[in-house]
mmCIF file of C-alpha atoms in Angstrom:
data_model
loop_
_atom_site.group_PDB
_atom_site.id
_atom_site.type_symbol
_atom_site.label_atom_id
_atom_site.label_comp_id
_atom_site.label_asym_id
_atom_site.label_seq_id
_atom_site.Cartn_x
_atom_site.Cartn_y
_atom_site.Cartn_z
ATOM 1 C CA ALA W 1 10.767 -15.477 6.200
ATOM 2 C CA GLN W 2 8.117 -13.495 4.441
ATOM 3 C CA SER W 3 8.897 -10.524 2.262
ATOM 4 C CA VAL W 4 7.039 -7.927 0.244
ATOM 5 C CA THR W 5 8.190 -6.241 -2.936
ATOM 6 C CA GLN W 6 6.758 -3.034 -4.280
ATOM 7 C CA PRO W 7 8.646 -2.565 -7.541
ATOM 8 C CA ASP W 8 7.529 1.001 -8.184
ATOM 9 C CA ILE W 9 9.123 3.576 -5.914
ATOM 10 C CA HIS W 10 7.304 6.512 -7.453
ATOM 11 C CA ILE W 11 4.276 6.747 -9.744
ATOM 12 C CA THR W 12 2.689 9.819 -11.282
ATOM 13 C CA VAL W 13 -0.838 9.765 -12.676
ATOM 14 C CA SER W 14 -3.234 12.420 -13.870
ATOM 15 C CA GLU W 15 -6.343 13.133 -11.884
ATOM 16 C CA GLY W 16 -9.184 11.022 -13.224
ATOM 17 C CA ALA W 17 -6.873 8.362 -14.606
ATOM 18 C CA SER W 18 -6.864 4.788 -13.371
ATOM 19 C CA LEU W 19 -4.252 3.526 -10.960
ATOM 20 C CA GLU W 20 -2.601 0.202 -10.271
ATOM 21 C CA LEU W 21 0.083 -0.219 -7.620
ATOM 22 C CA ARG W 22 1.975 -3.477 -7.704
ATOM 23 C CA CYS W 23 2.752 -5.723 -4.761
ATOM 24 C CA ASN W 24 4.386 -9.137 -4.735
ATOM 25 C CA TYR W 25 4.845 -11.187 -1.616
ATOM 26 C CA SER W 26 6.784 -14.205 -0.522
ATOM 27 C CA TYR W 27 5.233 -16.387 2.147
ATOM 28 C CA GLY W 28 5.064 -20.108 2.782
ATOM 29 C CA ALA W 29 1.321 -20.321 3.169
ATOM 30 C CA THR W 30 -1.763 -18.312 2.365
ATOM 31 C CA PRO W 31 -0.896 -14.904 3.705
ATOM 32 C CA TYR W 32 -2.853 -12.142 5.300
ATOM 33 C CA LEU W 33 -2.392 -9.133 3.016
ATOM 34 C CA PHE W 34 -2.922 -5.460 3.633
ATOM 35 C CA TRP W 35 -2.643 -2.115 1.925
ATOM 36 C CA TYR W 36 -1.977 0.958 4.056
ATOM 37 C CA VAL W 37 -1.773 4.610 3.032
ATOM 38 C CA GLN W 38 0.382 7.250 4.674
ATOM 39 C CA SER W 39 -0.256 10.914 3.957
ATOM 40 C CA PRO W 40 2.558 13.376 4.668
ATOM 41 C CA GLY W 41 3.107 13.728 8.384
ATOM 42 C CA GLN W 42 0.377 11.233 9.148
ATOM 43 C CA GLY W 43 0.133 7.730 10.476
ATOM 44 C CA LEU W 44 -0.807 4.618 8.557
ATOM 45 C CA GLN W 45 -4.406 4.132 7.551
ATOM 46 C CA LEU W 46 -5.711 0.739 6.493
ATOM 47 C CA LEU W 47 -7.195 0.782 2.994
ATOM 48 C CA LEU W 48 -8.153 -2.862 2.727
ATOM 49 C CA LYS W 49 -7.222 -6.353 3.806
ATOM 50 C CA TYR W 50 -7.377 -9.918 2.541
ATOM 51 C CA PHE W 51 -7.703 -12.817 4.911
ATOM 52 C CA SER W 52 -9.564 -15.439 2.902
ATOM 53 C CA GLY W 53 -12.516 -15.923 0.581
ATOM 54 C CA ASP W 54 -13.228 -13.669 -2.363
ATOM 55 C CA THR W 55 -9.948 -12.717 -3.984
ATOM 56 C CA LEU W 56 -11.219 -9.267 -4.988
ATOM 57 C CA VAL W 57 -11.496 -7.092 -1.927
ATOM 58 C CA GLN W 58 -13.019 -3.672 -1.662
ATOM 59 C CA GLY W 59 -11.617 -1.005 0.584
ATOM 60 C CA ILE W 60 -12.163 2.547 1.592
ATOM 61 C CA LYS W 61 -11.868 5.587 -0.662
ATOM 62 C CA GLY W 62 -12.829 3.577 -3.758
ATOM 63 C CA PHE W 63 -9.780 1.288 -3.696
ATOM 64 C CA GLU W 64 -9.817 -2.408 -4.456
ATOM 65 C CA ALA W 65 -7.178 -5.130 -4.584
ATOM 66 C CA GLU W 66 -7.010 -8.570 -6.113
ATOM 67 C CA PHE W 67 -5.203 -11.512 -4.561
ATOM 68 C CA LYS W 68 -3.624 -13.757 -7.188
ATOM 69 C CA ARG W 69 -2.048 -16.781 -5.599
ATOM 70 C CA SER W 70 -0.464 -18.007 -8.843
ATOM 71 C CA GLN W 71 1.388 -14.719 -9.229
ATOM 72 C CA SER W 72 1.979 -14.072 -5.508
ATOM 73 C CA SER W 73 0.524 -10.647 -6.070
ATOM 74 C CA PHE W 74 -1.884 -8.312 -4.344
ATOM 75 C CA ASN W 75 -2.146 -5.256 -6.594
ATOM 76 C CA LEU W 76 -4.062 -2.182 -5.540
ATOM 77 C CA ARG W 77 -6.351 -0.470 -8.038
ATOM 78 C CA LYS W 78 -8.552 2.563 -8.316
ATOM 79 C CA PRO W 79 -10.566 3.392 -11.430
ATOM 80 C CA SER W 80 -10.315 7.179 -11.123
ATOM 81 C CA VAL W 81 -7.694 8.908 -9.006
ATOM 82 C CA HIS W 82 -8.400 12.107 -7.092
ATOM 83 C CA TRP W 83 -5.769 14.699 -6.191
ATOM 84 C CA SER W 84 -6.292 13.836 -2.521
ATOM 85 C CA ASP W 85 -5.008 10.302 -3.188
ATOM 86 C CA ALA W 86 -1.451 11.623 -3.392
ATOM 87 C CA ALA W 87 0.356 9.799 -0.601
ATOM 88 C CA GLU W 88 2.630 6.853 0.068
ATOM 89 C CA TYR W 89 1.140 3.395 -0.205
ATOM 90 C CA PHE W 90 2.429 0.357 1.622
ATOM 91 C CA CYS W 91 1.666 -3.277 0.978
ATOM 92 C CA ALA W 92 2.137 -5.594 3.949
ATOM 93 C CA VAL W 93 1.918 -9.269 4.770
ATOM 94 C CA GLY W 94 0.894 -10.638 8.153
ATOM 95 C CA GLU W 95 1.765 -14.007 9.606
ATOM 96 C CA ILE W 96 -0.914 -16.646 10.035
ATOM 97 C CA SER W 97 -0.149 -16.845 13.737
ATOM 98 C CA ALA W 98 0.040 -13.084 14.144
ATOM 99 C CA ALA W 99 -1.783 -11.187 11.428
ATOM 100 C CA SER W 100 -0.893 -7.875 12.960
ATOM 101 C CA LYS W 101 2.849 -8.576 13.008
ATOM 102 C CA LEU W 102 3.450 -7.057 9.630
ATOM 103 C CA THR W 103 6.209 -7.141 7.089
ATOM 104 C CA PHE W 104 5.989 -4.057 4.905
ATOM 105 C CA GLY W 105 7.113 -3.312 1.410
ATOM 106 C CA THR W 106 9.242 -0.269 0.743
ATOM 107 C CA GLY W 107 6.263 1.765 -0.343
ATOM 108 C CA THR W 108 5.146 3.511 -3.537
ATOM 109 C CA ARG W 109 4.840 7.260 -3.563
ATOM 110 C CA LEU W 110 1.894 8.407 -5.661
ATOM 111 C CA GLN W 111 1.884 11.839 -7.215
ATOM 112 C CA VAL W 112 -1.305 13.121 -8.845
ATOM 113 C CA THR W 113 -1.136 15.827 -11.480
ATOM 114 C CA LEU W 114 -4.085 18.087 -12.183
ATOM 115 C CA ASP R 1 -8.681 8.868 14.164
ATOM 116 C CA SER R 2 -7.562 5.285 14.769
ATOM 117 C CA GLY R 3 -8.060 5.447 18.526
ATOM 118 C CA VAL R 4 -4.364 4.753 19.167
ATOM 119 C CA THR R 5 -2.644 7.639 20.947
ATOM 120 C CA GLN R 6 1.064 8.262 20.882
ATOM 121 C CA THR R 7 2.987 10.869 22.831
ATOM 122 C CA PRO R 8 4.954 12.935 22.265
ATOM 123 C CA LYS R 9 4.455 13.726 18.585
ATOM 124 C CA HIS R 10 7.959 15.098 18.203
ATOM 125 C CA LEU R 11 11.121 14.581 20.213
ATOM 126 C CA ILE R 12 14.559 16.081 19.705
ATOM 127 C CA THR R 13 17.412 14.822 21.805
ATOM 128 C CA ALA R 14 21.172 14.490 21.796
ATOM 129 C CA THR R 15 23.291 11.451 21.108
ATOM 130 C CA GLY R 16 23.851 9.250 24.130
ATOM 131 C CA GLN R 17 20.580 10.234 25.760
ATOM 132 C CA ARG R 18 17.591 8.089 26.699
ATOM 133 C CA VAL R 19 13.967 8.716 25.746
ATOM 134 C CA THR R 20 10.611 7.098 26.405
ATOM 135 C CA LEU R 21 7.815 6.931 23.879
ATOM 136 C CA ARG R 22 4.303 6.267 25.073
ATOM 137 C CA CYS R 23 1.362 4.530 23.455
ATOM 138 C CA SER R 24 -2.246 4.073 24.507
ATOM 139 C CA PRO R 25 -4.003 1.377 22.494
ATOM 140 C CA ARG R 26 -7.583 1.439 21.265
ATOM 141 C CA SER R 27 -10.157 0.644 23.880
ATOM 142 C CA GLY R 28 -10.485 -3.139 24.159
ATOM 143 C CA ASP R 29 -7.258 -3.974 22.344
ATOM 144 C CA LEU R 30 -4.860 -6.141 24.292
ATOM 145 C CA SER R 31 -1.973 -6.242 21.829
ATOM 146 C CA VAL R 32 0.452 -3.424 21.212
ATOM 147 C CA TYR R 33 3.058 -3.369 18.454
ATOM 148 C CA TRP R 34 5.979 -1.045 17.899
ATOM 149 C CA TYR R 35 7.335 -0.232 14.442
ATOM 150 C CA GLN R 36 10.195 1.937 13.288
ATOM 151 C CA GLN R 37 10.088 3.847 10.007
ATOM 152 C CA SER R 38 13.405 5.155 8.780
ATOM 153 C CA LEU R 39 14.756 6.169 5.401
ATOM 154 C CA ASP R 40 17.350 3.374 5.519
ATOM 155 C CA GLN R 41 15.269 0.465 6.755
ATOM 156 C CA GLY R 42 11.722 1.403 5.811
ATOM 157 C CA LEU R 43 8.964 0.196 8.108
ATOM 158 C CA GLN R 44 10.181 -2.502 10.460
ATOM 159 C CA PHE R 45 8.455 -4.427 13.207
ATOM 160 C CA LEU R 46 10.206 -4.050 16.544
ATOM 161 C CA ILE R 47 8.208 -5.822 19.230
ATOM 162 C CA GLN R 48 4.738 -6.969 20.288
ATOM 163 C CA TYR R 49 3.163 -7.140 23.717
ATOM 164 C CA TYR R 50 -0.045 -8.914 24.596
ATOM 165 C CA ASN R 51 -1.755 -8.251 27.899
ATOM 166 C CA GLY R 52 1.482 -7.273 29.573
ATOM 167 C CA GLU R 53 3.704 -10.010 28.182
ATOM 168 C CA GLU R 54 6.173 -9.921 25.347
ATOM 169 C CA ARG R 55 4.727 -11.895 22.450
ATOM 170 C CA ALA R 56 7.018 -11.411 19.491
ATOM 171 C CA LYS R 57 10.281 -9.738 18.764
ATOM 172 C CA GLY R 58 11.548 -8.309 15.521
ATOM 173 C CA ASN R 59 14.573 -6.240 14.629
ATOM 174 C CA ILE R 60 14.834 -4.473 17.948
ATOM 175 C CA LEU R 61 18.226 -3.308 19.140
ATOM 176 C CA GLU R 62 19.487 -4.288 22.586
ATOM 177 C CA ARG R 63 19.562 -0.584 23.452
ATOM 178 C CA PHE R 64 15.804 -0.523 22.997
ATOM 179 C CA SER R 65 13.267 -2.034 25.359
ATOM 180 C CA ALA R 66 9.535 -1.953 25.796
ATOM 181 C CA GLN R 67 6.904 -2.853 28.315
ATOM 182 C CA GLN R 68 3.160 -2.963 28.618
ATOM 183 C CA PHE R 69 1.535 -1.910 31.838
ATOM 184 C CA PRO R 70 -1.568 -3.275 33.609
ATOM 185 C CA ASP R 71 -3.690 -0.502 32.095
ATOM 186 C CA LEU R 72 -2.422 -1.769 28.702
ATOM 187 C CA HIS R 73 -0.541 1.333 27.706
ATOM 188 C CA SER R 74 2.955 0.673 26.449
ATOM 189 C CA GLU R 75 6.272 2.451 26.547
ATOM 190 C CA LEU R 76 9.238 2.091 24.240
ATOM 191 C CA ASN R 77 12.540 3.037 25.846
ATOM 192 C CA LEU R 78 15.438 4.000 23.630
ATOM 193 C CA SER R 79 18.835 4.466 25.263
ATOM 194 C CA SER R 80 22.369 5.433 24.267
ATOM 195 C CA LEU R 81 20.827 7.122 21.281
ATOM 196 C CA GLU R 82 22.713 7.389 18.020
ATOM 197 C CA LEU R 83 22.122 9.573 14.995
ATOM 198 C CA GLY R 84 20.847 6.514 13.132
ATOM 199 C CA ASP R 85 18.019 6.083 15.609
ATOM 200 C CA SER R 86 16.329 9.137 14.148
ATOM 201 C CA ALA R 87 13.066 7.804 12.766
ATOM 202 C CA LEU R 88 9.314 7.783 13.022
ATOM 203 C CA TYR R 89 8.178 5.293 15.665
ATOM 204 C CA PHE R 90 4.699 3.904 15.299
ATOM 205 C CA CYS R 91 2.584 2.104 17.798
ATOM 206 C CA ALA R 92 -0.266 -0.114 16.649
ATOM 207 C CA SER R 93 -2.857 -2.102 18.513
ATOM 208 C CA SER R 94 -5.118 -5.012 17.730
ATOM 209 C CA TYR R 95 -7.758 -7.108 19.384
ATOM 210 C CA GLY R 96 -6.537 -10.272 21.032
ATOM 211 C CA THR R 97 -3.174 -11.765 20.344
ATOM 212 C CA GLY R 98 -3.179 -10.621 16.761
ATOM 213 C CA GLY R 99 -3.556 -14.114 15.436
ATOM 214 C CA GLY R 100 -6.259 -15.014 12.989
ATOM 215 C CA ASN R 101 -8.039 -12.348 11.050
ATOM 216 C CA THR R 102 -7.253 -9.295 13.095
ATOM 217 C CA GLU R 103 -5.931 -6.039 11.820
ATOM 218 C CA ALA R 104 -3.637 -3.465 13.336
ATOM 219 C CA PHE R 105 -4.626 0.144 13.898
ATOM 220 C CA PHE R 106 -1.776 2.601 13.870
ATOM 221 C CA GLY R 107 -1.160 5.742 15.851
ATOM 222 C CA GLN R 108 0.150 8.966 14.336
ATOM 223 C CA GLY R 109 3.691 8.170 15.342
ATOM 224 C CA THR R 110 6.441 9.875 17.314
ATOM 225 C CA ARG R 111 9.117 11.542 15.252
ATOM 226 C CA LEU R 112 12.457 11.198 17.008
ATOM 227 C CA THR R 113 15.367 13.352 15.934
ATOM 228 C CA VAL R 114 18.769 12.641 17.445
ATOM 229 C CA VAL R 115 21.266 15.481 17.061
#
């Protein structure tokens, strides 16, 4: 069965600093990978997704992620964080047969200091 | 706005009771998924319906059931509620069966509190 590990429960960065959120997955084949963001009291918004092709994917709000098969990782990055990026971030893996049947990581809560 | 509508937004009920959560998928989406987000278990897939038929099952309790109606809206029924069922329940929808390169769009969730 697939699994997702987000090793950082909580990260604090200063506004304007760069950000990298880690995600490692376990899956028997090439996975479908996603990053979602959840603001307080809100639903889940898709930031970006990887299905195939270019391993560096661009998403909304200036986020990008890189798929590294050799490391089973799909880390999320942003060059300059804004205070409005404070939220919880979830990495997820979808099955080949059902990309939308997702297994989520435990999430990383991002705090941004001014 | 994802286009997925969930009602109600909040629900408070007593132990032992039964509740129904409703979800309207995005226009054109045939698949509906239910997820539970709790402090203990995190975000977990419960069940998927495609065009009225159950497609996949996850960690869904026997006390819970779901269905998808001909107009494609879905309902999640939770019965004999326990304190541990308190959680945020998300509905998501996707085009087609969800296979291949499709993505899920999530609703705002229904927060269930069992007292």
